[in-house]
Short mmCIF file of C-alpha atoms and ligand atoms in Angstrom, two decimals:
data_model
loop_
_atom_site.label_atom_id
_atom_site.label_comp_id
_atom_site.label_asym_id
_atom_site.label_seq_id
_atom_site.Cartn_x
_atom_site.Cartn_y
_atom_site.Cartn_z
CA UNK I 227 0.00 0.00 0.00
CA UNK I 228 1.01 3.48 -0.28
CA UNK I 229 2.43 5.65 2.47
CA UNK I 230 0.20 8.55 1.39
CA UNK I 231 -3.01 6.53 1.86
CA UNK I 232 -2.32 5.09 5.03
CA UNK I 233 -1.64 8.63 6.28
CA UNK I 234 -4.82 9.93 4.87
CA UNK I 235 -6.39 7.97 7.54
CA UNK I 236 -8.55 9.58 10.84
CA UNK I 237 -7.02 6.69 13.02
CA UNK I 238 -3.27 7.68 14.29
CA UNK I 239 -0.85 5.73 12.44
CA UNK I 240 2.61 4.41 13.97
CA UNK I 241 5.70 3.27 12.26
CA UNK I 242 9.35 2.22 13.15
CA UNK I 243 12.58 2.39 11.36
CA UNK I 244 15.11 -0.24 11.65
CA UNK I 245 18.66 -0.59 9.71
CA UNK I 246 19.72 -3.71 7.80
CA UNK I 247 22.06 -5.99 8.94
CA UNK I 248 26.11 -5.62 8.40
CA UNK I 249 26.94 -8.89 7.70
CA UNK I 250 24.92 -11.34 5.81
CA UNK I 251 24.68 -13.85 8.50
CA UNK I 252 23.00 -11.22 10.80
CA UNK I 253 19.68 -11.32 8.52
CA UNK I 254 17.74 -13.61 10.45
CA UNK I 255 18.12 -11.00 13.48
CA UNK I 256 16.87 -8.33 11.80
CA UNK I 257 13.86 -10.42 10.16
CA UNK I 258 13.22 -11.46 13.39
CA UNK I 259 13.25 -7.74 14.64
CA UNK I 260 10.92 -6.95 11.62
CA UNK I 261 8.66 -9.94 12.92
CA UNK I 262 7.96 -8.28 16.36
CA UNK I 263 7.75 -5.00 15.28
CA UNK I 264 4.78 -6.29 12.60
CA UNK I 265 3.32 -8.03 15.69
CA UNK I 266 2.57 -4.87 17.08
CA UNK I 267 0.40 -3.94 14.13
CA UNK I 268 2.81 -1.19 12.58
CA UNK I 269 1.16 1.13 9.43
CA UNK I 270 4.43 0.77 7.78
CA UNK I 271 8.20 0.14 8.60
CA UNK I 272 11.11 1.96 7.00
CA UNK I 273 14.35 0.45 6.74
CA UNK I 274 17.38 3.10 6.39
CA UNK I 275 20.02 3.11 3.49
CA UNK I 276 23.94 2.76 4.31
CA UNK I 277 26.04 5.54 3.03
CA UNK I 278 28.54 4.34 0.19
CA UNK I 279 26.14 1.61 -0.69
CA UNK I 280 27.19 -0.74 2.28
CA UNK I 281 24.08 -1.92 3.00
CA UNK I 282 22.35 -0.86 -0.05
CA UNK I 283 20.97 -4.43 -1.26
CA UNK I 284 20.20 -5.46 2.44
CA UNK I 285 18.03 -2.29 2.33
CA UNK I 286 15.84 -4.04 -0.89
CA UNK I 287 16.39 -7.59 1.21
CA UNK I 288 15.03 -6.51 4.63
CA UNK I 289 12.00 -4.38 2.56
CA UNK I 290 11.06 -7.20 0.49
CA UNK I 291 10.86 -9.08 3.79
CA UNK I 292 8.60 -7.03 5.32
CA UNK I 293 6.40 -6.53 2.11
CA UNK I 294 6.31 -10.17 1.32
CA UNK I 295 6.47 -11.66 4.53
CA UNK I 296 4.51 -9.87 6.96
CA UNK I 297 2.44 -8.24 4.37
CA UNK I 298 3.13 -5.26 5.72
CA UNK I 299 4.03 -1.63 4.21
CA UNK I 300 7.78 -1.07 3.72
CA UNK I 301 9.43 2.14 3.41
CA UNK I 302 12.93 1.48 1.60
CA UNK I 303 15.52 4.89 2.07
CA UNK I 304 17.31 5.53 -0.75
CA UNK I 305 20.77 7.82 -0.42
CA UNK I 306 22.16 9.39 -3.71
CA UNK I 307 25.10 11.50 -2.74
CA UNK I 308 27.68 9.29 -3.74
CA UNK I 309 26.04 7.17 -6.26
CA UNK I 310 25.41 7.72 -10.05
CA UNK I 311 22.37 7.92 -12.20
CA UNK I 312 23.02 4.92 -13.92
CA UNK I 313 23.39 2.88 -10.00
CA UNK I 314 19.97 5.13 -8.53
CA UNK I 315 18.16 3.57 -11.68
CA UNK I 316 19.22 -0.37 -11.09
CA UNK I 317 18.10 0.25 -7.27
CA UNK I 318 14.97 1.26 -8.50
CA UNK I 319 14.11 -1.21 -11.09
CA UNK I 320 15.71 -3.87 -8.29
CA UNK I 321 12.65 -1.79 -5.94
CA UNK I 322 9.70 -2.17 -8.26
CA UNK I 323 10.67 -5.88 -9.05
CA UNK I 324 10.62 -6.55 -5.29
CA UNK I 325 7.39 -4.77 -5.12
CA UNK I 326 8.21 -1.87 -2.75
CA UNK I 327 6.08 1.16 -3.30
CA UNK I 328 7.20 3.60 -1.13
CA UNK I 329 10.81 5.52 -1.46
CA UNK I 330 12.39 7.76 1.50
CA UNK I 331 14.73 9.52 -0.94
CA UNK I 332 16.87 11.32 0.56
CA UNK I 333 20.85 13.03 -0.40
CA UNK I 334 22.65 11.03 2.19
CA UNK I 335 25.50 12.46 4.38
CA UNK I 336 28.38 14.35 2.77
CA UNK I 337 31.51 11.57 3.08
CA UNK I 338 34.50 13.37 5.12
CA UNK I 339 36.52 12.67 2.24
CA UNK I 340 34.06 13.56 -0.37
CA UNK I 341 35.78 16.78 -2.29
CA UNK I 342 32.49 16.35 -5.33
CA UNK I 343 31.41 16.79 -8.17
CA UNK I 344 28.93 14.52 -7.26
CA UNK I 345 25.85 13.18 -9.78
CA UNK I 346 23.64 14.11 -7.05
CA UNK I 347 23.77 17.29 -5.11
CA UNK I 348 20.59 17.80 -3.53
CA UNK I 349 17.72 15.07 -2.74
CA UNK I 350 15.48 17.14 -4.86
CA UNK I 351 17.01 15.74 -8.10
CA UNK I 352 16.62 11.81 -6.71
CA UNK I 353 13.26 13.08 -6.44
CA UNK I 354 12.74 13.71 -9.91
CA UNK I 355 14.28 10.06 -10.97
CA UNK I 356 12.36 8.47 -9.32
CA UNK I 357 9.33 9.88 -10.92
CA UNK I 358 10.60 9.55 -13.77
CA UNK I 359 11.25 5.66 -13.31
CA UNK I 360 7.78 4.66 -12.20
CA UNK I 361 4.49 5.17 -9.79
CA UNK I 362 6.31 4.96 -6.12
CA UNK I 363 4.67 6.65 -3.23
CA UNK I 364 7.43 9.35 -2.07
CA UNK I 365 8.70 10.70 1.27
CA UNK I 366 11.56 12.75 2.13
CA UNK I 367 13.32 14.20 4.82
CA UNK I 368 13.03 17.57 7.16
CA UNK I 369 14.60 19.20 10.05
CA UNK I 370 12.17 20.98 12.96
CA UNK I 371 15.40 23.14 13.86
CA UNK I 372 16.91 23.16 10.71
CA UNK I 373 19.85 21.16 8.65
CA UNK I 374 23.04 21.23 9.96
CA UNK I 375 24.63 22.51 6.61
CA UNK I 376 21.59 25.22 6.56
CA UNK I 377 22.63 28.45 8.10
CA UNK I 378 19.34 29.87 7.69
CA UNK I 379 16.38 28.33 8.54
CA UNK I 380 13.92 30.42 6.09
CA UNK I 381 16.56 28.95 3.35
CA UNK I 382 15.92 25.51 4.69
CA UNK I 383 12.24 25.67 4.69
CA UNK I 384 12.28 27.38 1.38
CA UNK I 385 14.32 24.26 -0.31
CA UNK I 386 12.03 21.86 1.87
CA UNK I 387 9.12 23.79 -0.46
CA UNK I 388 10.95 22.99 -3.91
CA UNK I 389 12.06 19.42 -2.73
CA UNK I 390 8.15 18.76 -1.73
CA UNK I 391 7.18 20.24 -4.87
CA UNK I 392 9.04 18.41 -7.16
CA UNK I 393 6.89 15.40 -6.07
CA UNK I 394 7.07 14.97 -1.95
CA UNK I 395 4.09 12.29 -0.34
CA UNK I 396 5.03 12.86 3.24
CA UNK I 397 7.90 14.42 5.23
CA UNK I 398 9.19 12.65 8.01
CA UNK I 399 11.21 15.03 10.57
CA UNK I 400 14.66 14.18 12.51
CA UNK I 401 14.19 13.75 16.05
CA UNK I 402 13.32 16.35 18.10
CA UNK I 403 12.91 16.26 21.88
CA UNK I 404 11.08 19.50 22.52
CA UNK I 405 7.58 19.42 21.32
CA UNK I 406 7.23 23.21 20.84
CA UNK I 407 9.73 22.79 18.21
CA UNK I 408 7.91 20.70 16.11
CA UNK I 409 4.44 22.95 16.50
CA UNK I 410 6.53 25.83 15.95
CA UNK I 411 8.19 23.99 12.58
CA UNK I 412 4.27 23.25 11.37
CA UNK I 413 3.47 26.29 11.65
CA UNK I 414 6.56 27.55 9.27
CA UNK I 415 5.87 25.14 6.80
CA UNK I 416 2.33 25.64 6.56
CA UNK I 417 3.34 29.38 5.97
CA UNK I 418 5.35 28.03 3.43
CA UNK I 419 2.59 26.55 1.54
CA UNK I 420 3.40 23.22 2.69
CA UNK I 421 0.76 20.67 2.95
CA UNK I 422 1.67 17.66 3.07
CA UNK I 423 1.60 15.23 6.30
CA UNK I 424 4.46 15.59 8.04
CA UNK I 425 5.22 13.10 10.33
CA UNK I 426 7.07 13.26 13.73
CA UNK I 427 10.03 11.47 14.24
CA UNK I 428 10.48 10.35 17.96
CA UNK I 429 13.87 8.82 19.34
CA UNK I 430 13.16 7.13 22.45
CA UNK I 431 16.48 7.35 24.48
CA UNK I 432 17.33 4.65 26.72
CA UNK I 433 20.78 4.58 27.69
CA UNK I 434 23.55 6.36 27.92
CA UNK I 435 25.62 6.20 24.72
CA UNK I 436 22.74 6.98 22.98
CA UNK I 437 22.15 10.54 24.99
CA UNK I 438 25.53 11.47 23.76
CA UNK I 439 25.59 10.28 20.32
CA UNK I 440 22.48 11.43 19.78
CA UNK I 441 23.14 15.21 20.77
CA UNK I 442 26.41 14.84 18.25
CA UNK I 443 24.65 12.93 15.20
CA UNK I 444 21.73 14.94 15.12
CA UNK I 445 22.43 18.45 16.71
CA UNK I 446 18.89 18.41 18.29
CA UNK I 447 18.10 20.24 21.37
CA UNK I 448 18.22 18.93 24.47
CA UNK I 449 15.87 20.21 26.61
CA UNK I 450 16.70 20.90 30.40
CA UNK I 451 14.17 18.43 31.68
CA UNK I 452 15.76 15.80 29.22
CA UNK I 453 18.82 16.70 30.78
CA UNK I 454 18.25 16.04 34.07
CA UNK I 455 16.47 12.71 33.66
CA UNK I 456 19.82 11.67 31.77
CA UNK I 457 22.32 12.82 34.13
CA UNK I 458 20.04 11.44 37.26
CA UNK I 459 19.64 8.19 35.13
CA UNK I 460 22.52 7.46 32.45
CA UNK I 461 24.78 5.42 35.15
CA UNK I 462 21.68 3.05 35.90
CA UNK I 463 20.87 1.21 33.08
CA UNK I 464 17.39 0.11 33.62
CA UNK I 465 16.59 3.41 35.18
CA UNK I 466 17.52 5.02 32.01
CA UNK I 467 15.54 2.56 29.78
CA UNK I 468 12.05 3.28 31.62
CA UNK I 469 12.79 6.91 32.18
CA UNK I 470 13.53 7.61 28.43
CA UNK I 471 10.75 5.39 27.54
CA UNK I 472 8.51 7.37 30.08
CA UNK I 473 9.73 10.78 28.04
CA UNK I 474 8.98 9.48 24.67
CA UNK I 475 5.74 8.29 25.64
CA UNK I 476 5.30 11.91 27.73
CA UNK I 477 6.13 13.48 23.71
CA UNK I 478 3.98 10.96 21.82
CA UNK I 479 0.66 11.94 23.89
CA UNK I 480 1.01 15.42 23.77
CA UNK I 481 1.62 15.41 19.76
CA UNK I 482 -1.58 13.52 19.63
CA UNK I 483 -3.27 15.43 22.58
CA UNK I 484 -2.29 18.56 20.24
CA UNK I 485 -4.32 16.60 16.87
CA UNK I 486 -1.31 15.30 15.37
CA UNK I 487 -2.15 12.00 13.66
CA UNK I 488 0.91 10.07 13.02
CA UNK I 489 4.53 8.68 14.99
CA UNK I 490 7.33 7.43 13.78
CA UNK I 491 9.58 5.41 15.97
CA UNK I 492 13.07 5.59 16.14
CA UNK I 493 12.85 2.43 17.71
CA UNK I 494 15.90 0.70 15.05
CA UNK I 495 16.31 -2.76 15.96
CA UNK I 496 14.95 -2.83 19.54
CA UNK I 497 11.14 -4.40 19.27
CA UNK I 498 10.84 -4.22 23.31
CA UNK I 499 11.21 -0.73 23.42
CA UNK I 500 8.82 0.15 20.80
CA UNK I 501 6.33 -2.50 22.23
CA UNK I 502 6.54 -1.12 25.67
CA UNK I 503 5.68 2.39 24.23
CA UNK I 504 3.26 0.86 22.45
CA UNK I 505 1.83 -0.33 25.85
CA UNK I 506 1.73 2.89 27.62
CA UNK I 507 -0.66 4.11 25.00
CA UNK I 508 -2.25 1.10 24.31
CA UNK I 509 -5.62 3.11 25.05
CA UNK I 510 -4.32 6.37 22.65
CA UNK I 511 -3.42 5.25 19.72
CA UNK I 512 -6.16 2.22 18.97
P1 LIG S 267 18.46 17.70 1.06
O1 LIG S 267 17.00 17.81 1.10
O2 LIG S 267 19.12 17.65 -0.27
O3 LIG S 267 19.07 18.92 1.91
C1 LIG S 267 20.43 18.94 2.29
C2 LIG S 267 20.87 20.36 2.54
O4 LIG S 267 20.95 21.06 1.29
C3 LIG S 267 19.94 21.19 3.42
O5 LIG S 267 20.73 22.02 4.22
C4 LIG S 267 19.12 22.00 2.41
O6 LIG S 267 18.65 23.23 2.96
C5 LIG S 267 20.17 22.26 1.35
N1 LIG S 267 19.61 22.43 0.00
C6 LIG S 267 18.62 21.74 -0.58
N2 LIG S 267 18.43 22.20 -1.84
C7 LIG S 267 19.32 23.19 -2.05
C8 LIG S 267 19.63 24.06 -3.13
N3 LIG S 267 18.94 23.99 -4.29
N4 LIG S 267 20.64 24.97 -2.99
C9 LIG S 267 21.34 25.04 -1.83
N5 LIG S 267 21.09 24.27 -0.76
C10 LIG S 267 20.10 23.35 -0.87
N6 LIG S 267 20.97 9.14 5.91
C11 LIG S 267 21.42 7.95 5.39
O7 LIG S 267 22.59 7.86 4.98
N7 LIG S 267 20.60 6.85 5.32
C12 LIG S 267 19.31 6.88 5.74
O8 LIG S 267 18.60 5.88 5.66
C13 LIG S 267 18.81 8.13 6.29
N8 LIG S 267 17.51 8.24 6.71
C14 LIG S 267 17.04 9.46 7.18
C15 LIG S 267 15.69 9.57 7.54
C16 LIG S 267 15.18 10.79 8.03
C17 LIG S 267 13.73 10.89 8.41
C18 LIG S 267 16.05 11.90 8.20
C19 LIG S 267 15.54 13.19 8.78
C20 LIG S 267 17.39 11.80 7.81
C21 LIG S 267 17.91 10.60 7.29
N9 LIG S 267 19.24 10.47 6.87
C22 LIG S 267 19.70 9.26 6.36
C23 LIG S 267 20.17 11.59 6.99
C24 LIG S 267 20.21 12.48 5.71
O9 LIG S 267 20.72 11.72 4.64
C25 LIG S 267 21.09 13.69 6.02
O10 LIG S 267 20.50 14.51 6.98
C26 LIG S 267 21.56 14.51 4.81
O11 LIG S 267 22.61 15.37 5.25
C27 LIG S 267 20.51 15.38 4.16
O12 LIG S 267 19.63 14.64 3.43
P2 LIG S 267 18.30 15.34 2.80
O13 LIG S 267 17.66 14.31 1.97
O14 LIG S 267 17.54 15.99 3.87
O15 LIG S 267 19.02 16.43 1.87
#
C-alpha cells in the first residue's frame, strides 16, 4: 500500500525504522526484529540506506521481507550522494521488481573525504528520478530546527518547499525532543505553503551512549528536563531505559493530545522498546 493513503487515515498511524544488517549472516536477526515489530500492528516500517552503498541491497532484502512476509508496508531509504544515475536507476528497477512502493529519498551524508562533483547534489534531483522511473509513493526528509549545513532556517524551509514540490508524499522530521519545536516547525511550513503530512520522528532514548551520540549525530536540542532525567539516570541502566521510555511516551501523547495523527519510531532494531511504548498508549493510539 502506499504511504500517502495510510496517512490519509482519521485513526493515528505508527511506524518504526530499523537498519539492515552488516553482515549477511546477521539477517535472520533483523527479520526477526521486523517480525515483532509487525506483531505490534505497525502502518508501515522503514528500513534506512547505508552511506557508500554498504548496506544498499540489504536495504531491498530486509524491505522485500517485510512486504512479502509480513504483508506489511515497507518504506525502503534511498541515499544518492555518492552514487550515479546509472546505480539510482538499477536500485529502483531492483525496488519495483521486489514490489516496494514507497521511497524515502533522501541526499545522504556528505563523506569526510568527499571533495564532489557529485551526480547528485541535492535530494530534490533523486526526487525527480524516481518519478521519472515509475508510480512509487514518495517521502523525504526535514529538520524541525533546521539542517546542519543550513545556516538559515527560512533557506531551509524554502528548499524543503521545492524538494516537496518536485513530487514529496510525506515528510518525516529528525528527532526532536522538545515538542514546541515541532508545533513551531508546522506552523513555518504551513506558511510556506506546505501541505503535506508531516510526520514526527520520535527517538526514544534509553541509555547512555545513545544521549551522547544522539546530541552529536543529530544536533537536536536537548531540553533541560531531558537533561536532568539523563544525568540522574545514564549510570543506571534500567533506570535510564524506563525513564527515556517514560519521556517518549510523555512526547507521543502530547503530539496527539495537540491533533497530530501520526509517529514514527526511532525504535531501530529494539522491538521491546517500541512494544513497551506501544503499551503505555495502548488506550491512545487504537
Ligand atoms: P536535502 O534535502 O538535499 O538537503 C540537504 C541540505 O541542502 C539542506 O541544508 C538543504 O537546505 C540544502 N539544500 C537543498 N536544496 C538546495 C539548493 N537547491 N541549494 C542550496 N542548498 C540546498 N541518511 C542515510 O545515509 N541513510 C538513511 O537511511 C537516512 N535516513 C534518514 C531519515 C530521516 C527521516 C532523516 C531526517 C534523515 C535521514 N538520513 C539518512 C540523513 C540524511 O541523509 C542527512 O540529513 C543529509 O545530510 C541530508 O539529506 P536530505 O535528503 O535531507 O538532503
Amino acid at each position: 500500500m502506499k504511504i500517502r493513503e495510510l496517512l490519509n487515515h482519521d485513526k493515528v498511524s505508527f511506524s518504526c525504522e530499523i537498519f539492515p544488517p552488516k553482515k549477511d549472516r546477521d539477517f535472520s536477526e533483523v527479520f526477526n526484529v521486523v517480525d515483532q515489530i509487525s506483531e505490534l500492528g505497525a502502518d508501515y516500517i522503514s528500513v534506512t540506506y547505508g552511506a557508500g552503498g554498504s548496506t544498499s541491497k540489504k536495504t531491498v532484502e530486509v524491505a522485500s521481507y517485510i512486504q512479502k512476509k509480513r504483508q506489511t508496508t515497507a518504506l525502503a531509504h534511498l541515499t544518492c550522494i555518492d552514487s550515479t544515475s546509472e546505480q539510482i536507476r538499477e536500485q529502483l528497477t531492483e525496488l519495483k521488481k521486489n514490489g516496494i512502493e514507497n521511497i524515502m529519498a533522501l541526499r545522504g551524508d556528505k563523506p569526510v573525504d568527499f571533495t564532489g562533483p557529485a551526480h547528485y547534489n541535492y535530494a530534490i534531483e533523486l526526487i525527480r528520478d524516481i518519478h521519472d522511473s515509475g508510480d512509487f509513493c514518495v517521502g523525504a526528509a526535514c529538520y524541525p530546527e533546521g539542517h546542519v549545513e543550513c545556516a538559515h532556517k527560512r533557506e531551509d524551509i524554502a528548499h524543503l518547499k521545492e524538494k516537496v514540490d518536485a513530487g514529496v508524499d510525506f515528510l518525516t522530521t529528525q528527532m526532536f525532543f522538545d515538542n514546541n519545536l515541532f508545533y513551531k516547525f508546522l506552523y513555518q511550513t504551513l506558511a510556506a505553503g506546505i501541505t503535506v503530512p508531516i510526520v514526527p520522528g520520535i527517538m526514544p532514548i534509553i541509555n547512555a551512549r545513545q544521549v551522547k551520540r544522539s546530541t552529536e549525530l543529530s544536533g537536536s536540542t536537548m531540553p533541560t528536563r531531558f537533561l536532568t532525567i539523563a544525568d540522574k539516570f545514564s549510570d543506571d541502566p534500567l533506570s535510564m531505559e524506563q525513564a527515556g521510555i517514560a519521556y517518549a511516551t510523555d512526547q507521543i501523547i502530547d503530539l496527539i493530545a495537540n491533533g497530530v495523527k501520526y509517529i514514527h519510531l526511532y525504535t531501530m532494531n529494539r522491538p521491546r522498546t517500541a512494544e513497551k511504548i506501544l503499551s503505555n498508549l495502548s488506550h491512545i493510539i487504537r
